[in-house]
Amino acid sequence: MNVESVLHSIKKEKQTKDIMSKNVILTTGIYDMIKDHVRRNKVTKQEEELLLQELKTANQVLRRDLPDDVVTVNRRVKIKDHTENKEKEYMFVSTTKVNNKKGKLSILCDVAVATIGRQVGDIIHWPFRDGERKLEILRVENI
């Protein structure tokens, strides 16, 4: 194994630790929705591995016990994409309430799946279809 391969492996291991450093917090409904999304092969193989690992250690709570700063359905989320050095706001809604013109995105869209269950301040390295990106959750609020 050459030096470049070793460095790449170390980087991947560190990124996995960054993602897995804290358990996600999910309601049982969202937990089941993600599990079904993975089962239906709606994510890449890399995403599937990360999601299944996160689900194994997820803290499942009742909706009323979900902290206000956790990314979930019916929340407006401000995210900084460190890879592109841009900040964006998203509204994540159930799959039946999607309205792209009003900025309401499905809780199962790529960026929602990458950040769901995470809290303000969390930094996530995620393997999107167009390449890996580093995201930071800046703000979460109810809509």
Short mmCIF file of N, CA, C and O in Angstrom, two decimals:
data_model
loop_
_atom_site.label_atom_id
_atom_site.label_comp_id
_atom_site.label_asym_id
_atom_site.label_seq_id
_atom_site.Cartn_x
_atom_site.Cartn_y
_atom_site.Cartn_z
N MET A 1 0.85 -1.17 0.00
CA MET A 1 0.00 0.00 0.00
C MET A 1 0.90 1.24 0.00
O MET A 1 1.79 1.37 0.82
N ASN A 2 0.64 2.16 -0.94
CA ASN A 2 1.48 3.35 -1.00
C ASN A 2 1.00 4.41 -0.01
O ASN A 2 -0.06 4.31 0.60
N VAL A 3 1.78 5.48 0.15
CA VAL A 3 1.50 6.53 1.12
C VAL A 3 0.15 7.20 0.83
O VAL A 3 -0.63 7.46 1.75
N GLU A 4 -0.14 7.44 -0.44
CA GLU A 4 -1.39 8.09 -0.81
C GLU A 4 -2.60 7.24 -0.38
O GLU A 4 -3.58 7.76 0.14
N SER A 5 -2.51 5.93 -0.58
CA SER A 5 -3.59 5.04 -0.17
C SER A 5 -3.79 5.05 1.34
O SER A 5 -4.91 5.06 1.84
N VAL A 6 -2.68 5.05 2.08
CA VAL A 6 -2.75 5.07 3.54
C VAL A 6 -3.39 6.37 4.01
O VAL A 6 -4.28 6.37 4.86
N LEU A 7 -2.98 7.51 3.43
CA LEU A 7 -3.54 8.80 3.81
C LEU A 7 -5.03 8.86 3.50
O LEU A 7 -5.82 9.38 4.29
N HIS A 8 -5.43 8.32 2.35
CA HIS A 8 -6.84 8.28 1.98
C HIS A 8 -7.64 7.45 2.98
O HIS A 8 -8.73 7.85 3.40
N SER A 9 -7.10 6.32 3.39
CA SER A 9 -7.77 5.46 4.37
C SER A 9 -7.91 6.16 5.71
O SER A 9 -8.96 6.08 6.36
N ILE A 10 -6.87 6.87 6.14
CA ILE A 10 -6.91 7.59 7.41
C ILE A 10 -7.97 8.69 7.34
O ILE A 10 -8.75 8.88 8.27
N LYS A 11 -8.01 9.41 6.22
CA LYS A 11 -9.00 10.49 6.05
C LYS A 11 -10.41 9.92 6.12
O LYS A 11 -11.28 10.47 6.79
N LYS A 12 -10.67 8.81 5.43
CA LYS A 12 -12.00 8.19 5.44
C LYS A 12 -12.38 7.74 6.85
O LYS A 12 -13.51 7.93 7.28
N GLU A 13 -11.42 7.17 7.58
CA GLU A 13 -11.69 6.71 8.93
C GLU A 13 -12.03 7.89 9.84
O GLU A 13 -12.96 7.84 10.62
N LYS A 14 -11.29 8.99 9.71
CA LYS A 14 -11.56 10.18 10.51
C LYS A 14 -12.94 10.74 10.20
O LYS A 14 -13.69 11.11 11.09
N GLN A 15 -13.30 10.79 8.91
CA GLN A 15 -14.60 11.32 8.53
C GLN A 15 -15.71 10.45 9.08
O GLN A 15 -16.74 10.96 9.53
N THR A 16 -15.53 9.15 9.04
CA THR A 16 -16.53 8.25 9.59
C THR A 16 -16.68 8.50 11.08
O THR A 16 -17.78 8.54 11.61
N LYS A 17 -15.56 8.70 11.79
CA LYS A 17 -15.63 8.99 13.22
C LYS A 17 -16.34 10.32 13.46
O LYS A 17 -17.10 10.45 14.41
N ASP A 18 -16.07 11.35 12.62
CA ASP A 18 -16.76 12.63 12.76
C ASP A 18 -18.26 12.43 12.66
O ASP A 18 -19.02 12.99 13.44
N ILE A 19 -18.70 11.66 11.68
CA ILE A 19 -20.12 11.42 11.48
C ILE A 19 -20.68 10.64 12.66
O ILE A 19 -21.75 10.94 13.16
N MET A 20 -19.96 9.66 13.11
CA MET A 20 -20.48 8.74 14.11
C MET A 20 -20.17 9.19 15.54
O MET A 20 -20.46 8.49 16.48
N SER A 21 -19.58 10.38 15.71
CA SER A 21 -19.15 10.79 17.03
C SER A 21 -20.31 10.98 18.00
O SER A 21 -20.14 10.92 19.19
N LYS A 22 -21.49 11.21 17.48
CA LYS A 22 -22.65 11.49 18.32
C LYS A 22 -23.84 10.74 17.74
O LYS A 22 -24.04 10.72 16.54
N ASN A 23 -24.64 10.13 18.59
CA ASN A 23 -25.81 9.41 18.11
C ASN A 23 -26.87 10.38 17.60
O ASN A 23 -27.09 11.44 18.19
N VAL A 24 -27.53 10.00 16.52
CA VAL A 24 -28.64 10.80 16.01
C VAL A 24 -29.83 10.61 16.94
O VAL A 24 -29.95 9.60 17.63
N ILE A 25 -30.73 11.60 16.93
CA ILE A 25 -31.94 11.54 17.75
C ILE A 25 -33.13 11.56 16.79
O ILE A 25 -33.28 12.50 16.00
N LEU A 26 -33.92 10.51 16.83
CA LEU A 26 -35.03 10.35 15.89
C LEU A 26 -36.30 9.93 16.59
O LEU A 26 -36.25 9.22 17.60
N THR A 27 -37.44 10.34 16.01
CA THR A 27 -38.70 9.76 16.47
C THR A 27 -38.79 8.37 15.83
O THR A 27 -38.13 8.08 14.83
N THR A 28 -39.62 7.52 16.39
CA THR A 28 -39.78 6.17 15.84
C THR A 28 -40.29 6.23 14.40
O THR A 28 -39.86 5.47 13.54
N GLY A 29 -41.18 7.18 14.12
CA GLY A 29 -41.72 7.33 12.76
C GLY A 29 -40.64 7.67 11.75
O GLY A 29 -40.59 7.10 10.66
N ILE A 30 -39.76 8.58 12.10
CA ILE A 30 -38.66 8.97 11.21
C ILE A 30 -37.67 7.81 11.08
O ILE A 30 -37.17 7.51 10.00
N TYR A 31 -37.40 7.13 12.19
CA TYR A 31 -36.52 5.96 12.17
C TYR A 31 -37.04 4.94 11.15
O TYR A 31 -36.30 4.47 10.30
N ASP A 32 -38.32 4.62 11.24
CA ASP A 32 -38.93 3.64 10.33
C ASP A 32 -38.91 4.14 8.89
O ASP A 32 -38.69 3.36 7.96
N MET A 33 -39.13 5.43 8.69
CA MET A 33 -39.14 6.01 7.35
C MET A 33 -37.75 5.89 6.69
O MET A 33 -37.64 5.51 5.53
N ILE A 34 -36.72 6.16 7.46
CA ILE A 34 -35.35 6.06 6.92
C ILE A 34 -35.01 4.60 6.62
O ILE A 34 -34.45 4.29 5.57
N LYS A 35 -35.36 3.73 7.54
CA LYS A 35 -35.09 2.29 7.33
C LYS A 35 -35.77 1.80 6.05
O LYS A 35 -35.18 1.07 5.25
N ASP A 36 -37.01 2.22 5.82
CA ASP A 36 -37.75 1.85 4.62
C ASP A 36 -37.11 2.46 3.37
O ASP A 36 -37.01 1.81 2.34
N HIS A 37 -36.66 3.70 3.48
CA HIS A 37 -35.99 4.40 2.37
C HIS A 37 -34.73 3.63 1.95
O HIS A 37 -34.48 3.44 0.76
N VAL A 38 -33.98 3.16 2.92
CA VAL A 38 -32.77 2.38 2.65
C VAL A 38 -33.16 1.03 2.03
O VAL A 38 -32.57 0.60 1.03
N ARG A 39 -34.16 0.38 2.61
CA ARG A 39 -34.61 -0.94 2.12
C ARG A 39 -35.05 -0.88 0.65
O ARG A 39 -34.85 -1.81 -0.11
N ARG A 40 -35.63 0.25 0.27
CA ARG A 40 -36.10 0.42 -1.11
C ARG A 40 -34.99 0.86 -2.08
O ARG A 40 -35.26 1.22 -3.21
N ASN A 41 -33.76 0.85 -1.58
CA ASN A 41 -32.58 1.20 -2.40
C ASN A 41 -32.67 2.61 -2.98
O ASN A 41 -32.32 2.84 -4.13
N LYS A 42 -33.12 3.57 -2.16
CA LYS A 42 -33.24 4.96 -2.60
C LYS A 42 -31.98 5.76 -2.30
O LYS A 42 -31.93 6.95 -2.53
N VAL A 43 -30.97 5.11 -1.74
CA VAL A 43 -29.71 5.76 -1.40
C VAL A 43 -28.55 4.99 -2.01
O VAL A 43 -28.70 3.83 -2.40
N THR A 44 -27.39 5.64 -2.08
CA THR A 44 -26.20 4.96 -2.60
C THR A 44 -25.73 3.93 -1.58
O THR A 44 -26.13 3.96 -0.41
N LYS A 45 -24.87 3.05 -2.01
CA LYS A 45 -24.32 2.02 -1.13
C LYS A 45 -23.58 2.65 0.05
O LYS A 45 -23.72 2.21 1.20
N GLN A 46 -22.82 3.70 -0.23
CA GLN A 46 -22.08 4.40 0.83
C GLN A 46 -23.03 5.03 1.84
O GLN A 46 -22.84 4.92 3.05
N GLU A 47 -24.09 5.67 1.35
CA GLU A 47 -25.09 6.27 2.23
C GLU A 47 -25.79 5.18 3.05
O GLU A 47 -26.04 5.36 4.23
N GLU A 48 -26.09 4.08 2.39
CA GLU A 48 -26.75 2.97 3.07
C GLU A 48 -25.93 2.50 4.28
O GLU A 48 -26.47 2.33 5.37
N GLU A 49 -24.64 2.32 4.07
CA GLU A 49 -23.78 1.87 5.17
C GLU A 49 -23.79 2.86 6.32
O GLU A 49 -23.92 2.47 7.49
N LEU A 50 -23.67 4.15 6.01
CA LEU A 50 -23.67 5.17 7.06
C LEU A 50 -25.01 5.24 7.78
O LEU A 50 -25.06 5.30 9.01
N LEU A 51 -26.10 5.22 7.01
CA LEU A 51 -27.43 5.30 7.62
C LEU A 51 -27.72 4.10 8.52
O LEU A 51 -28.24 4.26 9.62
N LEU A 52 -27.38 2.91 8.05
CA LEU A 52 -27.63 1.72 8.87
C LEU A 52 -26.81 1.75 10.15
O LEU A 52 -27.30 1.36 11.22
N GLN A 53 -25.58 2.24 10.06
CA GLN A 53 -24.75 2.38 11.25
C GLN A 53 -25.36 3.40 12.22
O GLN A 53 -25.42 3.17 13.42
N GLU A 54 -25.84 4.53 11.67
CA GLU A 54 -26.47 5.55 12.51
C GLU A 54 -27.74 5.01 13.18
O GLU A 54 -28.01 5.29 14.34
N LEU A 55 -28.53 4.24 12.41
CA LEU A 55 -29.77 3.70 12.96
C LEU A 55 -29.51 2.72 14.11
O LEU A 55 -30.29 2.65 15.06
N LYS A 56 -28.40 1.99 14.02
CA LYS A 56 -28.06 1.03 15.09
C LYS A 56 -27.88 1.71 16.43
O LYS A 56 -28.20 1.14 17.47
N THR A 57 -27.34 2.92 16.41
CA THR A 57 -27.04 3.62 17.66
C THR A 57 -27.96 4.81 17.92
O THR A 57 -27.74 5.58 18.85
N ALA A 58 -28.98 4.97 17.10
CA ALA A 58 -29.88 6.13 17.22
C ALA A 58 -30.62 6.14 18.56
O ALA A 58 -30.97 5.09 19.09
N ASN A 59 -30.83 7.34 19.07
CA ASN A 59 -31.68 7.51 20.24
C ASN A 59 -33.08 7.77 19.74
O ASN A 59 -33.34 8.79 19.11
N GLN A 60 -33.99 6.83 19.98
CA GLN A 60 -35.38 7.01 19.56
C GLN A 60 -36.17 7.64 20.70
O GLN A 60 -36.09 7.17 21.84
N VAL A 61 -36.88 8.72 20.37
CA VAL A 61 -37.65 9.43 21.37
C VAL A 61 -39.06 9.70 20.86
O VAL A 61 -39.32 9.63 19.66
N LEU A 62 -39.95 10.02 21.77
CA LEU A 62 -41.29 10.46 21.38
C LEU A 62 -41.18 11.86 20.79
O LEU A 62 -40.28 12.63 21.16
N ARG A 63 -42.11 12.20 19.91
CA ARG A 63 -42.09 13.51 19.26
C ARG A 63 -42.00 14.65 20.29
O ARG A 63 -41.26 15.60 20.11
N ARG A 64 -42.75 14.54 21.38
CA ARG A 64 -42.75 15.60 22.39
C ARG A 64 -41.41 15.72 23.12
O ARG A 64 -41.13 16.74 23.73
N ASP A 65 -40.60 14.67 23.07
CA ASP A 65 -39.30 14.67 23.75
C ASP A 65 -38.14 15.02 22.83
O ASP A 65 -36.99 15.05 23.26
N LEU A 66 -38.44 15.28 21.56
CA LEU A 66 -37.39 15.60 20.59
C LEU A 66 -36.90 17.03 20.84
O LEU A 66 -37.70 17.97 20.86
N PRO A 67 -35.60 17.21 21.06
CA PRO A 67 -35.08 18.57 21.28
C PRO A 67 -35.39 19.49 20.10
O PRO A 67 -35.44 19.05 18.95
N ASP A 68 -35.60 20.77 20.39
CA ASP A 68 -35.95 21.74 19.35
C ASP A 68 -34.85 21.98 18.33
O ASP A 68 -35.12 22.47 17.24
N ASP A 69 -33.61 21.64 18.67
CA ASP A 69 -32.50 21.93 17.74
C ASP A 69 -32.08 20.71 16.92
O ASP A 69 -31.00 20.68 16.35
N VAL A 70 -32.96 19.72 16.82
CA VAL A 70 -32.68 18.51 16.04
C VAL A 70 -33.36 18.61 14.68
O VAL A 70 -34.53 19.00 14.59
N VAL A 71 -32.65 18.23 13.62
CA VAL A 71 -33.20 18.23 12.27
C VAL A 71 -34.22 17.09 12.16
O VAL A 71 -33.89 15.94 12.42
N THR A 72 -35.43 17.45 11.77
CA THR A 72 -36.49 16.47 11.57
C THR A 72 -37.55 17.08 10.66
O THR A 72 -37.38 18.18 10.15
N VAL A 73 -38.65 16.39 10.50
CA VAL A 73 -39.75 16.86 9.65
C VAL A 73 -40.39 18.10 10.29
O VAL A 73 -40.39 18.25 11.51
N ASN A 74 -40.90 18.99 9.44
CA ASN A 74 -41.55 20.24 9.86
C ASN A 74 -40.62 21.18 10.62
O ASN A 74 -41.02 21.84 11.57
N ARG A 75 -39.39 21.23 10.14
CA ARG A 75 -38.41 22.16 10.71
C ARG A 75 -37.70 22.90 9.57
O ARG A 75 -37.48 22.37 8.49
N ARG A 76 -37.38 24.16 9.85
CA ARG A 76 -36.58 24.98 8.93
C ARG A 76 -35.14 24.84 9.41
O ARG A 76 -34.87 24.99 10.61
N VAL A 77 -34.24 24.54 8.48
CA VAL A 77 -32.86 24.25 8.84
C VAL A 77 -31.91 25.12 8.02
O VAL A 77 -32.05 25.20 6.80
N LYS A 78 -30.97 25.76 8.70
CA LYS A 78 -29.94 26.53 8.01
C LYS A 78 -28.66 25.71 8.08
O LYS A 78 -28.22 25.31 9.18
N ILE A 79 -28.08 25.46 6.91
CA ILE A 79 -26.91 24.59 6.81
C ILE A 79 -25.80 25.32 6.07
O ILE A 79 -26.05 25.97 5.05
N LYS A 80 -24.59 25.19 6.58
CA LYS A 80 -23.42 25.71 5.86
C LYS A 80 -22.75 24.54 5.17
O LYS A 80 -22.42 23.55 5.80
N ASP A 81 -22.60 24.67 3.87
CA ASP A 81 -21.87 23.68 3.09
C ASP A 81 -20.44 24.18 3.00
O ASP A 81 -20.13 25.10 2.26
N HIS A 82 -19.56 23.60 3.82
CA HIS A 82 -18.16 24.03 3.85
C HIS A 82 -17.44 23.70 2.55
O HIS A 82 -16.47 24.37 2.20
N THR A 83 -17.90 22.69 1.85
CA THR A 83 -17.28 22.29 0.59
C THR A 83 -17.45 23.38 -0.46
O THR A 83 -16.53 23.70 -1.20
N GLU A 84 -18.65 23.97 -0.51
CA GLU A 84 -18.94 25.03 -1.48
C GLU A 84 -18.88 26.42 -0.85
O GLU A 84 -19.07 27.42 -1.52
N ASN A 85 -18.64 26.47 0.46
CA ASN A 85 -18.62 27.71 1.23
C ASN A 85 -19.90 28.53 1.03
O ASN A 85 -19.85 29.72 0.74
N LYS A 86 -21.04 27.86 1.17
CA LYS A 86 -22.35 28.50 1.01
C LYS A 86 -23.25 28.12 2.17
O LYS A 86 -23.16 27.01 2.69
N GLU A 87 -24.15 29.05 2.52
CA GLU A 87 -25.17 28.77 3.52
C GLU A 87 -26.52 28.71 2.80
O GLU A 87 -26.80 29.54 1.94
N LYS A 88 -27.34 27.74 3.19
CA LYS A 88 -28.66 27.60 2.59
C LYS A 88 -29.67 27.27 3.67
O LYS A 88 -29.33 26.64 4.68
N GLU A 89 -30.91 27.67 3.43
CA GLU A 89 -32.01 27.33 4.33
C GLU A 89 -32.93 26.34 3.64
O GLU A 89 -33.21 26.48 2.45
N TYR A 90 -33.40 25.37 4.39
CA TYR A 90 -34.30 24.35 3.87
C TYR A 90 -35.49 24.21 4.82
O TYR A 90 -35.36 24.42 6.02
N MET A 91 -36.63 23.85 4.27
CA MET A 91 -37.78 23.46 5.08
C MET A 91 -38.04 21.99 4.75
O MET A 91 -38.34 21.65 3.61
N PHE A 92 -37.90 21.13 5.74
CA PHE A 92 -38.11 19.71 5.53
C PHE A 92 -39.52 19.35 5.98
O PHE A 92 -39.89 19.59 7.12
N VAL A 93 -40.29 18.76 5.06
CA VAL A 93 -41.68 18.39 5.33
C VAL A 93 -41.90 16.93 4.95
O VAL A 93 -41.05 16.30 4.33
N SER A 94 -43.07 16.41 5.31
CA SER A 94 -43.39 15.03 4.95
C SER A 94 -43.45 14.91 3.42
O SER A 94 -43.64 15.90 2.71
N THR A 95 -43.33 13.72 2.94
CA THR A 95 -43.29 13.49 1.49
C THR A 95 -44.58 13.90 0.80
O THR A 95 -44.58 14.16 -0.39
N THR A 96 -45.67 14.01 1.55
CA THR A 96 -46.96 14.41 0.95
C THR A 96 -47.15 15.92 0.90
O THR A 96 -48.09 16.40 0.28
N LYS A 97 -46.26 16.68 1.55
CA LYS A 97 -46.42 18.14 1.62
C LYS A 97 -45.33 18.89 0.86
O LYS A 97 -45.15 20.09 1.05
N VAL A 98 -44.61 18.19 0.00
CA VAL A 98 -43.52 18.80 -0.77
C VAL A 98 -44.08 19.88 -1.69
O VAL A 98 -45.09 19.68 -2.36
N ASN A 99 -43.41 21.03 -1.72
CA ASN A 99 -43.76 22.12 -2.61
C ASN A 99 -42.48 22.89 -2.91
O ASN A 99 -42.08 23.78 -2.16
N ASN A 100 -41.82 22.51 -4.01
CA ASN A 100 -40.53 23.10 -4.33
C ASN A 100 -40.60 24.61 -4.51
O ASN A 100 -39.66 25.32 -4.17
N LYS A 101 -41.71 25.11 -5.04
CA LYS A 101 -41.85 26.56 -5.25
C LYS A 101 -41.84 27.32 -3.93
O LYS A 101 -41.40 28.45 -3.87
N LYS A 102 -42.36 26.69 -2.88
CA LYS A 102 -42.37 27.32 -1.56
C LYS A 102 -41.17 26.89 -0.72
O LYS A 102 -41.10 27.21 0.46
N GLY A 103 -40.25 26.15 -1.33
CA GLY A 103 -39.04 25.73 -0.62
C GLY A 103 -39.25 24.60 0.36
O GLY A 103 -38.43 24.38 1.24
N LYS A 104 -40.35 23.88 0.22
CA LYS A 104 -40.64 22.76 1.11
C LYS A 104 -40.13 21.47 0.47
O LYS A 104 -40.66 21.02 -0.53
N LEU A 105 -39.08 20.91 1.07
CA LEU A 105 -38.44 19.72 0.52
C LEU A 105 -38.79 18.49 1.35
O LEU A 105 -39.00 18.59 2.56
N SER A 106 -38.79 17.35 0.69
CA SER A 106 -39.09 16.09 1.36
C SER A 106 -38.05 15.78 2.43
O SER A 106 -36.85 16.00 2.24
N ILE A 107 -38.51 15.25 3.53
CA ILE A 107 -37.62 14.82 4.60
C ILE A 107 -36.72 13.69 4.11
O ILE A 107 -35.72 13.36 4.74
N LEU A 108 -37.04 13.11 2.93
CA LEU A 108 -36.22 12.05 2.36
C LEU A 108 -35.33 12.54 1.21
O LEU A 108 -34.71 11.73 0.52
N CYS A 109 -35.25 13.87 1.01
CA CYS A 109 -34.32 14.38 -0.02
C CYS A 109 -32.89 14.19 0.49
O CYS A 109 -32.67 13.96 1.69
N ASP A 110 -31.93 14.26 -0.40
CA ASP A 110 -30.54 13.95 -0.05
C ASP A 110 -30.01 14.74 1.15
O ASP A 110 -29.42 14.17 2.07
N VAL A 111 -30.21 16.06 1.15
CA VAL A 111 -29.65 16.87 2.24
C VAL A 111 -30.37 16.60 3.56
O VAL A 111 -29.75 16.62 4.63
N ALA A 112 -31.66 16.29 3.51
CA ALA A 112 -32.38 15.95 4.74
C ALA A 112 -31.89 14.63 5.30
O ALA A 112 -31.63 14.51 6.51
N VAL A 113 -31.73 13.63 4.44
CA VAL A 113 -31.25 12.33 4.89
C VAL A 113 -29.85 12.44 5.51
O VAL A 113 -29.54 11.80 6.51
N ALA A 114 -29.03 13.31 4.95
CA ALA A 114 -27.66 13.49 5.47
C ALA A 114 -27.65 14.15 6.85
O ALA A 114 -26.76 13.88 7.65
N THR A 115 -28.66 14.98 7.13
CA THR A 115 -28.63 15.77 8.37
C THR A 115 -29.68 15.36 9.40
O THR A 115 -29.62 15.81 10.54
N ILE A 116 -30.61 14.52 9.03
CA ILE A 116 -31.71 14.17 9.93
C ILE A 116 -31.19 13.56 11.23
O ILE A 116 -30.26 12.76 11.24
N GLY A 117 -31.78 14.02 12.33
CA GLY A 117 -31.38 13.51 13.64
C GLY A 117 -30.18 14.22 14.23
O GLY A 117 -29.79 13.97 15.37
N ARG A 118 -29.59 15.12 13.47
CA ARG A 118 -28.42 15.88 13.93
C ARG A 118 -28.86 17.17 14.59
O ARG A 118 -29.96 17.66 14.36
N GLN A 119 -27.96 17.77 15.36
CA GLN A 119 -28.29 18.97 16.11
C GLN A 119 -27.46 20.16 15.66
O GLN A 119 -26.42 20.00 15.00
N VAL A 120 -27.92 21.35 16.07
CA VAL A 120 -27.18 22.57 15.78
C VAL A 120 -25.75 22.41 16.27
O VAL A 120 -25.51 21.92 17.38
N GLY A 121 -24.81 22.79 15.42
CA GLY A 121 -23.39 22.67 15.75
C GLY A 121 -22.73 21.43 15.20
O GLY A 121 -21.51 21.36 15.10
N ASP A 122 -23.53 20.43 14.83
CA ASP A 122 -22.96 19.19 14.29
C ASP A 122 -22.36 19.44 12.91
O ASP A 122 -22.90 20.21 12.12
N ILE A 123 -21.24 18.78 12.65
CA ILE A 123 -20.59 18.82 11.34
C ILE A 123 -20.61 17.40 10.79
O ILE A 123 -20.25 16.45 11.48
N ILE A 124 -21.08 17.28 9.55
CA ILE A 124 -21.26 15.98 8.92
C ILE A 124 -20.49 15.93 7.61
O ILE A 124 -20.59 16.85 6.80
N HIS A 125 -19.75 14.88 7.40
CA HIS A 125 -19.13 14.60 6.11
C HIS A 125 -20.04 13.57 5.45
O HIS A 125 -20.25 12.49 6.01
N TRP A 126 -20.60 13.91 4.28
CA TRP A 126 -21.60 13.02 3.69
C TRP A 126 -21.30 12.75 2.23
O TRP A 126 -21.00 13.66 1.46
N PRO A 127 -21.41 11.47 1.81
CA PRO A 127 -21.12 11.08 0.42
C PRO A 127 -22.32 11.28 -0.52
O PRO A 127 -23.03 10.34 -0.85
N PHE A 128 -22.57 12.53 -0.92
CA PHE A 128 -23.66 12.80 -1.87
C PHE A 128 -23.32 12.17 -3.21
O PHE A 128 -22.16 11.85 -3.49
N ARG A 129 -24.31 12.05 -4.06
CA ARG A 129 -24.11 11.43 -5.39
C ARG A 129 -23.08 12.21 -6.22
O ARG A 129 -22.37 11.63 -7.01
N ASP A 130 -23.02 13.53 -6.02
CA ASP A 130 -22.09 14.35 -6.80
C ASP A 130 -20.76 14.57 -6.07
O ASP A 130 -19.97 15.42 -6.45
N GLY A 131 -20.54 13.81 -5.02
CA GLY A 131 -19.27 13.90 -4.30
C GLY A 131 -19.49 14.19 -2.82
O GLY A 131 -20.56 14.62 -2.40
N GLU A 132 -18.46 13.97 -2.06
CA GLU A 132 -18.54 14.16 -0.62
C GLU A 132 -18.57 15.65 -0.28
O GLU A 132 -17.89 16.45 -0.90
N ARG A 133 -19.41 15.99 0.72
CA ARG A 133 -19.49 17.37 1.18
C ARG A 133 -19.46 17.41 2.70
O ARG A 133 -19.86 16.47 3.38
N LYS A 134 -18.98 18.54 3.20
CA LYS A 134 -18.92 18.78 4.64
C LYS A 134 -19.99 19.80 4.98
O LYS A 134 -19.96 20.93 4.48
N LEU A 135 -20.95 19.40 5.83
CA LEU A 135 -22.07 20.25 6.19
C LEU A 135 -22.05 20.55 7.68
O LEU A 135 -21.69 19.69 8.49
N GLU A 136 -22.46 21.77 8.02
CA GLU A 136 -22.59 22.16 9.42
C GLU A 136 -24.00 22.69 9.65
O GLU A 136 -24.49 23.52 8.88
N ILE A 137 -24.64 22.22 10.68
CA ILE A 137 -25.99 22.67 11.00
C ILE A 137 -25.88 23.93 11.84
O ILE A 137 -25.36 23.90 12.96
N LEU A 138 -26.38 25.04 11.29
CA LEU A 138 -26.28 26.34 11.94
C LEU A 138 -27.50 26.69 12.79
O LEU A 138 -27.38 27.29 13.85
N ARG A 139 -28.69 26.33 12.28
CA ARG A 139 -29.92 26.70 12.99
C ARG A 139 -31.03 25.71 12.64
O ARG A 139 -31.11 25.25 11.52
N VAL A 140 -31.88 25.44 13.62
CA VAL A 140 -33.06 24.59 13.40
C VAL A 140 -34.21 25.26 14.13
O VAL A 140 -34.07 25.66 15.30
N GLU A 141 -35.36 25.38 13.43
CA GLU A 141 -36.54 25.96 14.08
C GLU A 141 -37.80 25.31 13.53
O GLU A 141 -37.83 24.87 12.38
N ASN A 142 -38.82 25.28 14.37
CA ASN A 142 -40.10 24.70 13.95
C ASN A 142 -40.75 25.59 12.90
O ASN A 142 -40.59 26.81 12.91
N ILE A 143 -41.52 24.95 11.97
CA ILE A 143 -42.27 25.75 11.00
C ILE A 143 -43.76 25.56 11.23
O ILE A 143 -44.20 24.68 11.92
#
